[in-house]
PDB file of C-alpha atoms in Angstrom:
ATOM      1  CA  MET A  68       9.203  -6.660 -17.812  1.00  0.00           C
ATOM      2  CA  LYS A  69       7.186  -3.601 -18.327  1.00  0.00           C
ATOM      3  CA  VAL A  70       5.300  -2.139 -15.543  1.00  0.00           C
ATOM      4  CA  GLU A  71       2.761   0.777 -15.278  1.00  0.00           C
ATOM      5  CA  LEU A  72       3.100   2.709 -11.825  1.00  0.00           C
ATOM      6  CA  PHE A  73       0.064   3.619 -10.262  1.00  0.00           C
ATOM      7  CA  VAL A  74       0.572   6.449  -7.598  1.00  0.00           C
ATOM      8  CA  PRO A  75      -2.555   6.829  -5.388  1.00  0.00           C
ATOM      9  CA  CYS A  76      -3.782  10.390  -4.954  1.00  0.00           C
ATOM     10  CA  PHE A  77      -3.073  10.663  -1.088  1.00  0.00           C
ATOM     11  CA  VAL A  78       0.502   9.176  -1.864  1.00  0.00           C
ATOM     12  CA  ASP A  79       1.105  11.789  -4.482  1.00  0.00           C
ATOM     13  CA  GLN A  80       0.017  14.514  -2.162  1.00  0.00           C
ATOM     14  CA  LEU A  81       1.152  13.656   1.121  1.00  0.00           C
ATOM     15  CA  TYR A  82       4.170  11.067   0.575  1.00  0.00           C
ATOM     16  CA  PRO A  83       5.737  11.553  -2.788  1.00  0.00           C
ATOM     17  CA  GLU A  84       9.068  10.144  -1.638  1.00  0.00           C
ATOM     18  CA  THR A  85       7.388   6.774  -1.226  1.00  0.00           C
ATOM     19  CA  ALA A  86       6.068   7.044  -4.841  1.00  0.00           C
ATOM     20  CA  PHE A  87       9.732   7.715  -6.006  1.00  0.00           C
ATOM     21  CA  ASN A  88      11.108   4.768  -3.917  1.00  0.00           C
ATOM     22  CA  THR A  89       8.362   2.493  -5.423  1.00  0.00           C
ATOM     23  CA  LEU A  90       9.722   3.521  -8.894  1.00  0.00           C
ATOM     24  CA  ARG A  91      13.379   2.919  -7.695  1.00  0.00           C
ATOM     25  CA  LEU A  92      12.487  -0.593  -6.410  1.00  0.00           C
ATOM     26  CA  LEU A  93      10.667  -1.602  -9.469  1.00  0.00           C
ATOM     27  CA  GLU A  94      13.638  -0.499 -11.859  1.00  0.00           C
ATOM     28  CA  LYS A  95      16.073  -2.056  -9.354  1.00  0.00           C
ATOM     29  CA  SER A  96      14.112  -5.523  -9.687  1.00  0.00           C
ATOM     30  CA  GLY A  97      14.583  -5.117 -13.523  1.00  0.00           C
ATOM     31  CA  CYS A  98      11.307  -3.609 -14.525  1.00  0.00           C
ATOM     32  CA  LYS A  99      10.929  -0.947 -17.302  1.00  0.00           C
ATOM     33  CA  VAL A 100       8.476   1.374 -15.611  1.00  0.00           C
ATOM     34  CA  SER A 101       6.103   3.986 -17.279  1.00  0.00           C
ATOM     35  CA  TYR A 102       4.117   6.488 -15.555  1.00  0.00           C
ATOM     36  CA  ASN A 103       0.867   8.361 -16.744  1.00  0.00           C
ATOM     37  CA  SER A 104       1.032  11.735 -15.212  1.00  0.00           C
ATOM     38  CA  LYS A 105      -2.831  12.235 -15.958  1.00  0.00           C
ATOM     39  CA  GLN A 106      -3.698   9.465 -13.528  1.00  0.00           C
ATOM     40  CA  THR A 107      -5.563  10.566 -10.505  1.00  0.00           C
ATOM     41  CA  CYS A 108      -7.701   8.311  -8.121  1.00  0.00           C
ATOM     42  CA  CYS A 109      -9.283   4.825  -8.255  1.00  0.00           C
ATOM     43  CA  GLY A 110     -12.744   6.278  -6.810  1.00  0.00           C
ATOM     44  CA  GLN A 111     -12.395   4.543  -3.381  1.00  0.00           C
ATOM     45  CA  PRO A 112     -13.294   7.551  -1.266  1.00  0.00           C
ATOM     46  CA  ALA A 113     -16.605   8.140  -3.210  1.00  0.00           C
ATOM     47  CA  TYR A 114     -17.267   4.437  -3.364  1.00  0.00           C
ATOM     48  CA  ASN A 115     -16.852   3.890   0.381  1.00  0.00           C
ATOM     49  CA  ALA A 116     -18.995   6.914   1.018  1.00  0.00           C
ATOM     50  CA  GLY A 117     -21.864   5.536  -1.037  1.00  0.00           C
ATOM     51  CA  TYR A 118     -21.435   7.611  -3.975  1.00  0.00           C
ATOM     52  CA  TRP A 119     -21.440   5.036  -6.495  1.00  0.00           C
ATOM     53  CA  ASP A 120     -22.195   7.203  -9.662  1.00  0.00           C
ATOM     54  CA  GLU A 121     -19.333   9.368  -8.806  1.00  0.00           C
ATOM     55  CA  ALA A 122     -17.106   6.584  -8.061  1.00  0.00           C
ATOM     56  CA  LYS A 123     -17.869   4.992 -11.597  1.00  0.00           C
ATOM     57  CA  GLU A 124     -17.139   8.386 -13.133  1.00  0.00           C
ATOM     58  CA  VAL A 125     -13.610   8.321 -11.409  1.00  0.00           C
ATOM     59  CA  GLY A 126     -13.134   4.679 -12.011  1.00  0.00           C
ATOM     60  CA  THR A 127     -13.920   5.037 -15.703  1.00  0.00           C
ATOM     61  CA  LYS A 128     -11.033   7.545 -16.073  1.00  0.00           C
ATOM     62  CA  PHE A 129      -8.849   4.934 -14.240  1.00  0.00           C
ATOM     63  CA  LEU A 130      -9.528   2.444 -16.559  1.00  0.00           C
ATOM     64  CA  ASN A 131      -8.725   4.739 -19.551  1.00  0.00           C
ATOM     65  CA  ASP A 132      -5.507   5.731 -17.745  1.00  0.00           C
ATOM     66  CA  PHE A 133      -3.911   2.351 -17.731  1.00  0.00           C
ATOM     67  CA  THR A 134      -3.079  -0.307 -20.177  1.00  0.00           C
ATOM     68  CA  GLU A 135      -5.300  -3.466 -19.537  1.00  0.00           C
ATOM     69  CA  ASN A 136      -2.678  -6.022 -20.590  1.00  0.00           C
ATOM     70  CA  THR A 137       0.255  -4.507 -18.865  1.00  0.00           C
ATOM     71  CA  TYR A 138       1.327  -5.103 -15.160  1.00  0.00           C
ATOM     72  CA  VAL A 139       0.146  -2.154 -12.991  1.00  0.00           C
ATOM     73  CA  VAL A 140       1.730  -1.844  -9.721  1.00  0.00           C
ATOM     74  CA  ALA A 141       0.842   0.469  -6.638  1.00  0.00           C
ATOM     75  CA  PRO A 142       2.331   0.966  -3.292  1.00  0.00           C
ATOM     76  CA  SER A 143      -1.218   0.617  -1.715  1.00  0.00           C
ATOM     77  CA  ALA A 144      -3.114  -2.615  -0.956  1.00  0.00           C
ATOM     78  CA  SER A 145      -6.134  -0.362  -0.201  1.00  0.00           C
ATOM     79  CA  CYS A 146      -6.270   1.056  -3.822  1.00  0.00           C
ATOM     80  CA  VAL A 147      -5.563  -2.273  -5.526  1.00  0.00           C
ATOM     81  CA  GLY A 148      -8.202  -3.735  -3.430  1.00  0.00           C
ATOM     82  CA  MET A 149     -10.761  -1.189  -4.646  1.00  0.00           C
ATOM     83  CA  VAL A 150      -9.809  -2.142  -8.359  1.00  0.00           C
ATOM     84  CA  LYS A 151      -9.792  -5.709  -7.642  1.00  0.00           C
ATOM     85  CA  GLY A 152     -13.032  -5.868  -5.716  1.00  0.00           C
ATOM     86  CA  GLY A 153     -14.880  -2.485  -5.648  1.00  0.00           C
ATOM     87  CA  PHE A 154     -14.814  -2.244  -9.395  1.00  0.00           C
ATOM     88  CA  ASN A 155     -16.996  -5.357  -9.705  1.00  0.00           C
ATOM     89  CA  ASP A 156     -19.851  -3.432  -8.331  1.00  0.00           C
ATOM     90  CA  LEU A 157     -19.324  -0.601 -10.681  1.00  0.00           C
ATOM     91  CA  PHE A 158     -18.528  -2.036 -14.001  1.00  0.00           C
ATOM     92  CA  THR A 159     -19.939  -5.763 -14.190  1.00  0.00           C
ATOM     93  CA  ASN A 160     -22.120  -6.069 -17.232  1.00  0.00           C
ATOM     94  CA  THR A 161     -21.068  -2.753 -18.656  1.00  0.00           C
ATOM     95  CA  ILE A 162     -19.502  -1.819 -21.921  1.00  0.00           C
ATOM     96  CA  VAL A 163     -16.157  -1.837 -20.031  1.00  0.00           C
ATOM     97  CA  HIS A 164     -16.665  -5.052 -18.368  1.00  0.00           C
ATOM     98  CA  ASN A 165     -13.982  -6.973 -20.228  1.00  0.00           C
ATOM     99  CA  LYS A 166     -11.409  -4.202 -19.936  1.00  0.00           C
ATOM    100  CA  CYS A 167     -12.160  -4.004 -16.294  1.00  0.00           C
ATOM    101  CA  ARG A 168     -11.556  -7.902 -15.765  1.00  0.00           C
ATOM    102  CA  SER A 169      -8.223  -7.610 -17.794  1.00  0.00           C
ATOM    103  CA  LEU A 170      -6.973  -4.822 -15.646  1.00  0.00           C
ATOM    104  CA  GLN A 171      -8.092  -6.458 -12.567  1.00  0.00           C
ATOM    105  CA  SER A 172      -6.007  -9.416 -13.291  1.00  0.00           C
ATOM    106  CA  ASN A 173      -3.090  -7.406 -13.912  1.00  0.00           C
ATOM    107  CA  ILE A 174      -3.027  -4.867 -11.039  1.00  0.00           C
ATOM    108  CA  TRP A 175      -0.516  -5.898  -8.074  1.00  0.00           C
ATOM    109  CA  GLU A 176       0.331  -4.378  -4.744  1.00  0.00           C
ATOM    110  CA  LEU A 177       4.024  -3.730  -4.750  1.00  0.00           C
ATOM    111  CA  SER A 178       5.204  -6.453  -2.207  1.00  0.00           C
ATOM    112  CA  ASP A 179       2.994  -8.979  -3.878  1.00  0.00           C
ATOM    113  CA  PHE A 180       4.322  -8.125  -7.331  1.00  0.00           C
ATOM    114  CA  LEU A 181       8.112  -8.070  -6.117  1.00  0.00           C
ATOM    115  CA  VAL A 182       7.756 -11.560  -4.487  1.00  0.00           C
ATOM    116  CA  ASN A 183       5.388 -13.501  -6.836  1.00  0.00           C
ATOM    117  CA  VAL A 184       5.990 -11.839 -10.097  1.00  0.00           C
ATOM    118  CA  ALA A 185       9.356 -10.181 -10.321  1.00  0.00           C
ATOM    119  CA  LYS A 186      10.714 -13.084  -7.886  1.00  0.00           C
ATOM    120  CA  LYS A 187      12.807 -10.568  -5.887  1.00  0.00           C
ATOM    121  CA  ASP A 188      13.052 -10.208  -2.149  1.00  0.00           C
ATOM    122  CA  TYR A 189      16.484  -8.908  -1.423  1.00  0.00           C
ATOM    123  CA  PHE A 190      17.314  -5.214  -2.276  1.00  0.00           C
ATOM    124  CA  GLY A 191      20.365  -4.524   0.059  1.00  0.00           C
ATOM    125  CA  ALA A 192      18.309  -2.349   2.505  1.00  0.00           C
ATOM    126  CA  GLU A 193      19.587  -1.516   5.954  1.00  0.00           C
ATOM    127  CA  LEU A 194      17.595  -0.464   8.977  1.00  0.00           C
ATOM    128  CA  GLU A 195      18.785  -0.728  12.520  1.00  0.00           C
ATOM    129  CA  GLY A 196      16.170  -1.434  15.146  1.00  0.00           C
ATOM    130  CA  LYS A 197      12.975  -3.467  16.068  1.00  0.00           C
ATOM    131  CA  ALA A 198       9.922  -3.568  14.017  1.00  0.00           C
ATOM    132  CA  VAL A 199       6.424  -4.873  13.874  1.00  0.00           C
ATOM    133  CA  TYR A 200       4.306  -5.375  10.707  1.00  0.00           C
ATOM    134  CA  HIS A 201       0.800  -4.144  10.621  1.00  0.00           C
ATOM    135  CA  ASP A 202      -1.602  -6.384   8.294  1.00  0.00           C
ATOM    136  CA  SER A 203      -3.850  -3.756   6.865  1.00  0.00           C
ATOM    137  CA  CYS A 204      -7.384  -4.860   6.274  1.00  0.00           C
ATOM    138  CA  SER A 205      -7.183  -4.346   2.500  1.00  0.00           C
ATOM    139  CA  ALA A 206      -3.763  -6.379   2.219  1.00  0.00           C
ATOM    140  CA  LEU A 207      -5.030  -9.243   4.185  1.00  0.00           C
ATOM    141  CA  ARG A 208      -8.634  -9.515   3.281  1.00  0.00           C
ATOM    142  CA  GLU A 209      -8.916  -7.965  -0.158  1.00  0.00           C
ATOM    143  CA  CYS A 210      -5.675  -8.721  -1.716  1.00  0.00           C
ATOM    144  CA  LYS A 211      -4.797 -11.926   0.204  1.00  0.00           C
ATOM    145  CA  ILE A 212      -1.399 -10.654   1.205  1.00  0.00           C
ATOM    146  CA  LYS A 213       0.545 -11.850   4.370  1.00  0.00           C
ATOM    147  CA  ASP A 214       3.707 -13.655   3.836  1.00  0.00           C
ATOM    148  CA  GLU A 215       5.116 -11.549   1.097  1.00  0.00           C
ATOM    149  CA  PRO A 216       5.777  -8.396   3.151  1.00  0.00           C
ATOM    150  CA  ARG A 217       7.317 -10.247   5.964  1.00  0.00           C
ATOM    151  CA  GLN A 218       9.611 -12.159   3.366  1.00  0.00           C
ATOM    152  CA  LEU A 219      10.765  -8.849   2.092  1.00  0.00           C
ATOM    153  CA  LEU A 220      11.485  -7.413   5.547  1.00  0.00           C
ATOM    154  CA  SER A 221      13.332 -10.423   6.729  1.00  0.00           C
ATOM    155  CA  LYS A 222      16.060  -9.532   4.301  1.00  0.00           C
ATOM    156  CA  VAL A 223      16.558  -5.990   5.645  1.00  0.00           C
ATOM    157  CA  HIS A 224      19.932  -5.814   7.298  1.00  0.00           C
ATOM    158  CA  GLY A 225      19.944  -4.910  11.060  1.00  0.00           C
ATOM    159  CA  LEU A 226      16.042  -5.054  11.277  1.00  0.00           C
ATOM    160  CA  GLU A 227      14.574  -7.488  13.693  1.00  0.00           C
ATOM    161  CA  MET A 228      11.187  -8.262  12.907  1.00  0.00           C
ATOM    162  CA  LEU A 229       8.564  -9.067  15.787  1.00  0.00           C
ATOM    163  CA  GLU A 230       4.956 -10.105  15.669  1.00  0.00           C
ATOM    164  CA  MET A 231       2.664  -8.046  17.894  1.00  0.00           C
ATOM    165  CA  GLU A 232      -0.694  -9.161  19.390  1.00  0.00           C
ATOM    166  CA  ASP A 233      -3.592  -8.791  17.063  1.00  0.00           C
ATOM    167  CA  THR A 234      -1.441  -7.893  14.106  1.00  0.00           C
ATOM    168  CA  ASP A 235      -4.466  -8.568  11.741  1.00  0.00           C
ATOM    169  CA  MET A 236      -6.684  -6.276  13.565  1.00  0.00           C
ATOM    170  CA  CYS A 237      -7.909  -2.928  12.006  1.00  0.00           C
ATOM    171  CA  CYS A 238      -5.915   0.268  12.903  1.00  0.00           C
ATOM    172  CA  GLY A 239      -9.188   2.182  12.896  1.00  0.00           C
ATOM    173  CA  PHE A 240      -8.718   4.370   9.800  1.00  0.00           C
ATOM    174  CA  GLY A 241     -11.211   3.058   7.534  1.00  0.00           C
ATOM    175  CA  GLY A 242     -11.250   6.240   5.409  1.00  0.00           C
ATOM    176  CA  THR A 243     -14.476   8.051   6.398  1.00  0.00           C
ATOM    177  CA  PHE A 244     -14.865   5.805   9.410  1.00  0.00           C
ATOM    178  CA  ALA A 245     -12.251   7.883  11.195  1.00  0.00           C
ATOM    179  CA  VAL A 246     -14.253  11.061  10.428  1.00  0.00           C
ATOM    180  CA  LYS A 247     -17.706   9.619  11.442  1.00  0.00           C
ATOM    181  CA  PHE A 248     -16.609   7.712  14.398  1.00  0.00           C
ATOM    182  CA  ASP A 249     -13.505   9.365  15.496  1.00  0.00           C
ATOM    183  CA  ALA A 250     -13.649   8.203  19.207  1.00  0.00           C
ATOM    184  CA  ILE A 251     -13.816   4.684  18.175  1.00  0.00           C
ATOM    185  CA  SER A 252     -11.122   5.142  15.457  1.00  0.00           C
ATOM    186  CA  SER A 253      -8.906   6.689  18.068  1.00  0.00           C
ATOM    187  CA  ALA A 254      -9.293   3.849  20.561  1.00  0.00           C
ATOM    188  CA  MET A 255      -8.392   1.486  17.867  1.00  0.00           C
ATOM    189  CA  ALA A 256      -5.277   3.263  16.822  1.00  0.00           C
ATOM    190  CA  GLU A 257      -4.335   3.401  20.639  1.00  0.00           C
ATOM    191  CA  GLN A 258      -4.665  -0.322  20.861  1.00  0.00           C
ATOM    192  CA  LYS A 259      -2.548  -1.046  17.707  1.00  0.00           C
ATOM    193  CA  VAL A 260       0.078   1.330  18.792  1.00  0.00           C
ATOM    194  CA  ASN A 261       0.171  -0.178  22.333  1.00  0.00           C
ATOM    195  CA  HIS A 262       0.545  -3.576  21.049  1.00  0.00           C
ATOM    196  CA  ALA A 263       3.569  -2.467  18.956  1.00  0.00           C
ATOM    197  CA  MET A 264       5.199  -0.726  21.839  1.00  0.00           C
ATOM    198  CA  ALA A 265       4.683  -3.860  24.060  1.00  0.00           C
ATOM    199  CA  GLN A 266       7.169  -5.459  21.731  1.00  0.00           C
ATOM    200  CA  ASN A 267       9.561  -2.461  22.375  1.00  0.00           C
ATOM    201  CA  ALA A 268       9.344  -1.747  18.670  1.00  0.00           C
ATOM    202  CA  ASP A 269      10.967   1.171  17.175  1.00  0.00           C
ATOM    203  CA  TYR A 270       9.007   0.982  13.816  1.00  0.00           C
ATOM    204  CA  ILE A 271       5.478   0.058  12.719  1.00  0.00           C
ATOM    205  CA  ILE A 272       5.545  -1.129   9.033  1.00  0.00           C
ATOM    206  CA  SER A 273       2.800  -1.686   6.482  1.00  0.00           C
ATOM    207  CA  THR A 274       1.917  -1.726   2.897  1.00  0.00           C
ATOM    208  CA  ASP A 275      -0.720   1.129   3.555  1.00  0.00           C
ATOM    209  CA  LEU A 276       0.102   4.624   4.073  1.00  0.00           C
ATOM    210  CA  SER A 277      -3.571   5.328   4.878  1.00  0.00           C
ATOM    211  CA  CYS A 278      -3.193   3.075   8.053  1.00  0.00           C
ATOM    212  CA  LEU A 279       0.197   4.750   8.825  1.00  0.00           C
ATOM    213  CA  LEU A 280      -1.079   8.150   8.442  1.00  0.00           C
ATOM    214  CA  HIS A 281      -3.816   7.302  11.079  1.00  0.00           C
ATOM    215  CA  LEU A 282      -1.359   5.670  13.460  1.00  0.00           C
ATOM    216  CA  GLN A 283       1.475   8.297  13.081  1.00  0.00           C
ATOM    217  CA  GLY A 284      -1.311  11.010  13.884  1.00  0.00           C
ATOM    218  CA  TYR A 285      -1.893   9.075  17.306  1.00  0.00           C
ATOM    219  CA  ILE A 286       1.840   8.576  17.803  1.00  0.00           C
ATOM    220  CA  ASP A 287       2.802  12.219  17.355  1.00  0.00           C
ATOM    221  CA  LYS A 288      -0.287  13.640  19.443  1.00  0.00           C
ATOM    222  CA  ASN A 289       0.982  11.496  22.336  1.00  0.00           C
ATOM    223  CA  ASN A 290       4.554  12.107  21.799  1.00  0.00           C
ATOM    224  CA  LEU A 291       5.411   8.367  21.656  1.00  0.00           C
ATOM    225  CA  PRO A 292       8.917   6.889  20.972  1.00  0.00           C
ATOM    226  CA  ILE A 293       7.950   4.803  17.941  1.00  0.00           C
ATOM    227  CA  LYS A 294       7.561   5.661  14.291  1.00  0.00           C
ATOM    228  CA  THR A 295       5.609   4.314  11.126  1.00  0.00           C
ATOM    229  CA  MET A 296       7.279   3.516   7.801  1.00  0.00           C
ATOM    230  CA  HIS A 297       5.952   2.277   4.651  1.00  0.00           C
ATOM    231  CA  ILE A 298       7.410  -1.016   3.376  1.00  0.00           C
ATOM    232  CA  VAL A 299       8.734   0.700   0.160  1.00  0.00           C
ATOM    233  CA  ASP A 300      10.655   3.180   2.165  1.00  0.00           C
ATOM    234  CA  VAL A 301      12.176   0.471   4.525  1.00  0.00           C
ATOM    235  CA  LEU A 302      13.391  -1.603   1.294  1.00  0.00           C
ATOM    236  CA  CYS A 303      14.976   1.572  -0.032  1.00  0.00           C
ATOM    237  CA  ASN A 304      16.774   2.464   3.218  1.00  0.00           C
ATOM    238  CA  GLY A 305      20.531   2.547   3.256  1.00  0.00           C
ATOM    239  CA  TRP A 306      21.220   2.219  -0.385  1.00  0.00           C
ATOM    240  CA  LEU A 307      19.651   5.062  -2.276  1.00  0.00           C
ATOM    241  CA  GLU A 308      22.759   7.493  -1.327  1.00  0.00           C
ATOM    242  CA  SER A 309      25.450   5.147  -2.312  1.00  0.00           C
ATOM    243  CA  THR A 310      23.976   2.453  -4.738  1.00  0.00           C
ATOM    244  CA  GLU A 311      22.983   3.076  -8.319  1.00  0.00           C
ATOM    245  CA  TYR A 312      19.310   1.631  -9.040  1.00  0.00           C
TER     246      TYR A 312
END
C-alpha cells in the first residue's frame, strides 16, 4: 500500500520525532511511504484568522505537493480536518475543484487510517501507567474519530486507559483563540488537566499536538505531575530500540 506522509508545519518544527514515529508506524503496518520535502502548510492558520486569500495560496501549494489518487496520512486531525472541510470554502467551483475533492477523499488522520484502512491496531507498544484520552475538537467533530484511538491504545502493554469527565470538551487552544482570549483559554486548559488528574492519570494522550502543546504549557507552568503524549509516540514506545520496523 502506497502512502504519502503529510507532516504539518508545527510538527516539523516542534515535534520532529513524532513525524519520524509516524513514518515508523506506517512502515510497520506494511505501507510504502514517500515524503515530499517541499511540502509546507495546509493553510489553516491563515484560514482561521480570516485571511482566505492567503490560505488559498498556501492551500493551492498543498494540492500540488500531494498526489490526488494516493493515500495521504498525517499525525494531526486538525490539519486533516482543514483539508476535508476548510478546503471546501477555498476551492469549491474553482479550476482545482475535482483535484481537491479527490485529495479530500484520500487524506486520513493516522489512527483512522491504521484501524480502518490498514486494518492494524497492535504494534507491540509498551507504556506503564494510567492515561486518559483527549478527544480533540478536530478529530471528533471534523474527522468523526472517536473509537479508533481508543482501540489502538487498548492494545498498549502496561497502559491502563481511563475516561475523564468532559473528554470531548475543548482544551482551550483553538489556534489564535489562545492568543486573543488567553484568560479563557488558560481556564479551559486548567479544567481539562484537572479532569485528567482526578483520574490519577500519568498521561494525557491525543491525536493533536496543538492541543497537547497547550496542555503541556499549563502543566509545566504549574509543575503538575502529569505528562502529555501524542498517540503516535505512545504506539512506538517500547519497541523502537529493540525491534526492527
